[in-house]
Amino acid sequence: MKQKELCVAVVGTGYAGQLHSDAFRKVGGISIRLKTVVDIDFPKAQAFRDAYGYEVALQDYDEMLQDPEIQVVDICTPPFVHTEMVLKAFRAGKHVICEKPLTGYFGQAGDTAPVGKTVPRRQMYE
């Protein structure tokens, strides 16, 4: 039996959230239901909901995970929160999209900002 609709939540309303929301609109062969957008900045989530046609805007990630209709959670947040969010989504029985690495080098005391441009890659890999 062919699935007729995929119900999606996007977490994060920054650039990646915008790109992914645009991409979901272009998916062919299956209907994508943009159910929920989540952002800790609730007014930003509401504006994103209105701009991209999501049904619901939330500030609480855990509340979104309790929605039985949501099948896929697309995590578009900074990488340092990915691990916790991915694990929670899996535990809630959701499929997960998470493009960036689950771990990385996010700086240490004494690193000069911006870390990605000032800390040698060798140091980051170690």
PDB file of C-alpha atoms in Angstrom:
ATOM      1  CA  MET A   1       0.000   0.000   0.000  1.00  0.00           C
ATOM      2  CA  LYS A   2       1.436   3.352  -1.016  1.00  0.00           C
ATOM      3  CA  GLN A   3       1.745   6.030   1.624  1.00  0.00           C
ATOM      4  CA  LYS A   4      -0.216   9.124   0.641  1.00  0.00           C
ATOM      5  CA  GLU A   5       1.099  11.692   3.094  1.00  0.00           C
ATOM      6  CA  LEU A   6       4.196  12.275   5.205  1.00  0.00           C
ATOM      7  CA  CYS A   7       3.721  14.447   8.288  1.00  0.00           C
ATOM      8  CA  VAL A   8       6.794  16.569   9.109  1.00  0.00           C
ATOM      9  CA  ALA A   9       8.055  18.810  11.893  1.00  0.00           C
ATOM     10  CA  VAL A  10      10.985  21.169  11.367  1.00  0.00           C
ATOM     11  CA  VAL A  11      13.015  22.250  14.388  1.00  0.00           C
ATOM     12  CA  GLY A  12      14.814  25.556  13.951  1.00  0.00           C
ATOM     13  CA  THR A  13      13.838  28.558  11.866  1.00  0.00           C
ATOM     14  CA  GLY A  14      17.245  29.677  10.660  1.00  0.00           C
ATOM     15  CA  TYR A  15      18.732  29.305   7.204  1.00  0.00           C
ATOM     16  CA  ALA A  16      18.661  25.483   7.210  1.00  0.00           C
ATOM     17  CA  GLY A  17      15.025  25.461   8.329  1.00  0.00           C
ATOM     18  CA  GLN A  18      14.171  27.777   5.454  1.00  0.00           C
ATOM     19  CA  LEU A  19      16.060  25.655   2.901  1.00  0.00           C
ATOM     20  CA  HIS A  20      14.451  22.443   4.112  1.00  0.00           C
ATOM     21  CA  SER A  21      10.971  23.969   4.159  1.00  0.00           C
ATOM     22  CA  ASP A  22      11.422  25.145   0.569  1.00  0.00           C
ATOM     23  CA  ALA A  23      12.647  21.665  -0.384  1.00  0.00           C
ATOM     24  CA  PHE A  24       9.675  19.927   1.236  1.00  0.00           C
ATOM     25  CA  ARG A  25       7.380  21.980  -1.020  1.00  0.00           C
ATOM     26  CA  LYS A  26       9.154  20.563  -4.092  1.00  0.00           C
ATOM     27  CA  VAL A  27       8.993  16.864  -3.195  1.00  0.00           C
ATOM     28  CA  GLY A  28       7.174  14.855  -5.833  1.00  0.00           C
ATOM     29  CA  GLY A  29       5.308  11.569  -5.652  1.00  0.00           C
ATOM     30  CA  ILE A  30       4.140  11.994  -2.075  1.00  0.00           C
ATOM     31  CA  SER A  31       2.247  14.661  -0.215  1.00  0.00           C
ATOM     32  CA  ILE A  32       4.261  16.410   2.491  1.00  0.00           C
ATOM     33  CA  ARG A  33       2.230  17.824   5.368  1.00  0.00           C
ATOM     34  CA  LEU A  34       4.102  20.650   7.073  1.00  0.00           C
ATOM     35  CA  LYS A  35       2.577  20.123  10.499  1.00  0.00           C
ATOM     36  CA  THR A  36       4.793  21.797  13.095  1.00  0.00           C
ATOM     37  CA  VAL A  37       7.678  24.221  13.330  1.00  0.00           C
ATOM     38  CA  VAL A  38       9.588  24.478  16.610  1.00  0.00           C
ATOM     39  CA  ASP A  39      11.884  27.271  17.744  1.00  0.00           C
ATOM     40  CA  ILE A  40      12.853  28.503  21.204  1.00  0.00           C
ATOM     41  CA  ASP A  41      12.016  32.011  19.941  1.00  0.00           C
ATOM     42  CA  PHE A  42       8.227  31.624  19.793  1.00  0.00           C
ATOM     43  CA  PRO A  43       7.453  34.820  17.820  1.00  0.00           C
ATOM     44  CA  LYS A  44      10.008  33.659  15.247  1.00  0.00           C
ATOM     45  CA  ALA A  45       8.312  30.235  15.107  1.00  0.00           C
ATOM     46  CA  GLN A  46       4.932  31.900  14.570  1.00  0.00           C
ATOM     47  CA  ALA A  47       6.272  34.076  11.739  1.00  0.00           C
ATOM     48  CA  PHE A  48       7.929  31.021  10.161  1.00  0.00           C
ATOM     49  CA  ARG A  49       4.667  29.071  10.434  1.00  0.00           C
ATOM     50  CA  ASP A  50       2.844  31.816   8.584  1.00  0.00           C
ATOM     51  CA  ALA A  51       5.541  32.278   5.939  1.00  0.00           C
ATOM     52  CA  TYR A  52       5.913  28.566   5.080  1.00  0.00           C
ATOM     53  CA  GLY A  53       2.400  27.276   5.716  1.00  0.00           C
ATOM     54  CA  TYR A  54       2.980  25.113   8.788  1.00  0.00           C
ATOM     55  CA  GLU A  55      -0.126  24.272  10.790  1.00  0.00           C
ATOM     56  CA  VAL A  56       1.387  24.704  14.254  1.00  0.00           C
ATOM     57  CA  ALA A  57       4.171  26.754  15.831  1.00  0.00           C
ATOM     58  CA  LEU A  58       5.682  25.571  19.110  1.00  0.00           C
ATOM     59  CA  GLN A  59       8.443  26.620  21.451  1.00  0.00           C
ATOM     60  CA  ASP A  60       8.699  23.242  23.208  1.00  0.00           C
ATOM     61  CA  TYR A  61      10.546  20.439  21.397  1.00  0.00           C
ATOM     62  CA  ASP A  62       9.238  17.770  23.794  1.00  0.00           C
ATOM     63  CA  GLU A  63       5.647  18.858  23.180  1.00  0.00           C
ATOM     64  CA  MET A  64       6.146  18.383  19.437  1.00  0.00           C
ATOM     65  CA  LEU A  65       7.529  14.875  20.011  1.00  0.00           C
ATOM     66  CA  GLN A  66       4.284  13.878  21.735  1.00  0.00           C
ATOM     67  CA  ASP A  67       2.258  14.502  18.556  1.00  0.00           C
ATOM     68  CA  PRO A  68       1.404  11.038  17.158  1.00  0.00           C
ATOM     69  CA  GLU A  69       0.781  12.444  13.658  1.00  0.00           C
ATOM     70  CA  ILE A  70       4.359  13.621  13.187  1.00  0.00           C
ATOM     71  CA  GLN A  71       6.404  10.942  11.455  1.00  0.00           C
ATOM     72  CA  VAL A  72       9.581  12.841  10.549  1.00  0.00           C
ATOM     73  CA  VAL A  73      11.517  15.348  12.646  1.00  0.00           C
ATOM     74  CA  ASP A  74      13.883  17.513  10.597  1.00  0.00           C
ATOM     75  CA  ILE A  75      16.479  18.978  12.955  1.00  0.00           C
ATOM     76  CA  CYS A  76      17.805  22.318  11.685  1.00  0.00           C
ATOM     77  CA  THR A  77      19.422  23.569  14.870  1.00  0.00           C
ATOM     78  CA  PRO A  78      23.036  24.274  15.818  1.00  0.00           C
ATOM     79  CA  PRO A  79      25.100  21.055  15.976  1.00  0.00           C
ATOM     80  CA  PHE A  80      25.802  21.216  19.715  1.00  0.00           C
ATOM     81  CA  VAL A  81      22.156  20.254  20.436  1.00  0.00           C
ATOM     82  CA  HIS A  82      21.849  17.569  17.748  1.00  0.00           C
ATOM     83  CA  THR A  83      22.740  14.529  19.834  1.00  0.00           C
ATOM     84  CA  GLU A  84      20.112  15.153  22.503  1.00  0.00           C
ATOM     85  CA  MET A  85      17.424  16.061  19.961  1.00  0.00           C
ATOM     86  CA  VAL A  86      18.118  13.067  17.709  1.00  0.00           C
ATOM     87  CA  LEU A  87      18.038  10.624  20.619  1.00  0.00           C
ATOM     88  CA  LYS A  88      14.785  12.074  21.980  1.00  0.00           C
ATOM     89  CA  ALA A  89      13.165  11.867  18.548  1.00  0.00           C
ATOM     90  CA  PHE A  90      14.238   8.250  18.079  1.00  0.00           C
ATOM     91  CA  ARG A  91      12.933   7.370  21.539  1.00  0.00           C
ATOM     92  CA  ALA A  92       9.615   8.972  20.564  1.00  0.00           C
ATOM     93  CA  GLY A  93       9.437   6.677  17.520  1.00  0.00           C
ATOM     94  CA  LYS A  94      10.116   9.364  14.924  1.00  0.00           C
ATOM     95  CA  HIS A  95      12.223   9.239  11.783  1.00  0.00           C
ATOM     96  CA  VAL A  96      14.967  11.882  11.842  1.00  0.00           C
ATOM     97  CA  ILE A  97      16.667  14.121   9.310  1.00  0.00           C
ATOM     98  CA  CYS A  98      19.875  15.625  10.697  1.00  0.00           C
ATOM     99  CA  GLU A  99      22.454  16.755   8.160  1.00  0.00           C
ATOM    100  CA  LYS A 100      25.232  18.150  10.268  1.00  0.00           C
ATOM    101  CA  PRO A 101      27.550  16.072  12.411  1.00  0.00           C
ATOM    102  CA  LEU A 102      26.352  14.904  15.793  1.00  0.00           C
ATOM    103  CA  THR A 103      29.626  15.943  17.340  1.00  0.00           C
ATOM    104  CA  GLY A 104      32.337  18.409  16.561  1.00  0.00           C
ATOM    105  CA  TYR A 105      34.759  20.897  17.990  1.00  0.00           C
ATOM    106  CA  PHE A 106      32.893  23.807  19.520  1.00  0.00           C
ATOM    107  CA  GLY A 107      35.791  25.513  21.233  1.00  0.00           C
ATOM    108  CA  GLN A 108      37.560  25.459  24.561  1.00  0.00           C
ATOM    109  CA  ALA A 109      38.475  28.096  27.085  1.00  0.00           C
ATOM    110  CA  GLY A 110      41.077  30.394  25.541  1.00  0.00           C
ATOM    111  CA  ASP A 111      40.083  29.814  21.891  1.00  0.00           C
ATOM    112  CA  THR A 112      39.765  33.003  19.871  1.00  0.00           C
ATOM    113  CA  ALA A 113      36.408  33.538  18.158  1.00  0.00           C
ATOM    114  CA  PRO A 114      35.369  32.634  15.567  1.00  0.00           C
ATOM    115  CA  VAL A 115      36.661  29.153  16.399  1.00  0.00           C
ATOM    116  CA  GLY A 116      36.186  27.810  12.845  1.00  0.00           C
ATOM    117  CA  LYS A 117      38.581  30.380  11.453  1.00  0.00           C
ATOM    118  CA  THR A 118      41.121  30.755  14.252  1.00  0.00           C
ATOM    119  CA  VAL A 119      41.689  27.267  15.676  1.00  0.00           C
ATOM    120  CA  PRO A 120      43.874  24.960  13.553  1.00  0.00           C
ATOM    121  CA  ARG A 121      42.040  21.941  12.104  1.00  0.00           C
ATOM    122  CA  ARG A 122      44.617  19.607  13.610  1.00  0.00           C
ATOM    123  CA  GLN A 123      43.700  20.862  17.083  1.00  0.00           C
ATOM    124  CA  MET A 124      39.976  20.465  16.332  1.00  0.00           C
ATOM    125  CA  TYR A 125      40.421  16.878  15.079  1.00  0.00           C
ATOM    126  CA  GLU A 126      42.361  15.910  18.203  1.00  0.00           C
TER     127      GLU A 126
END
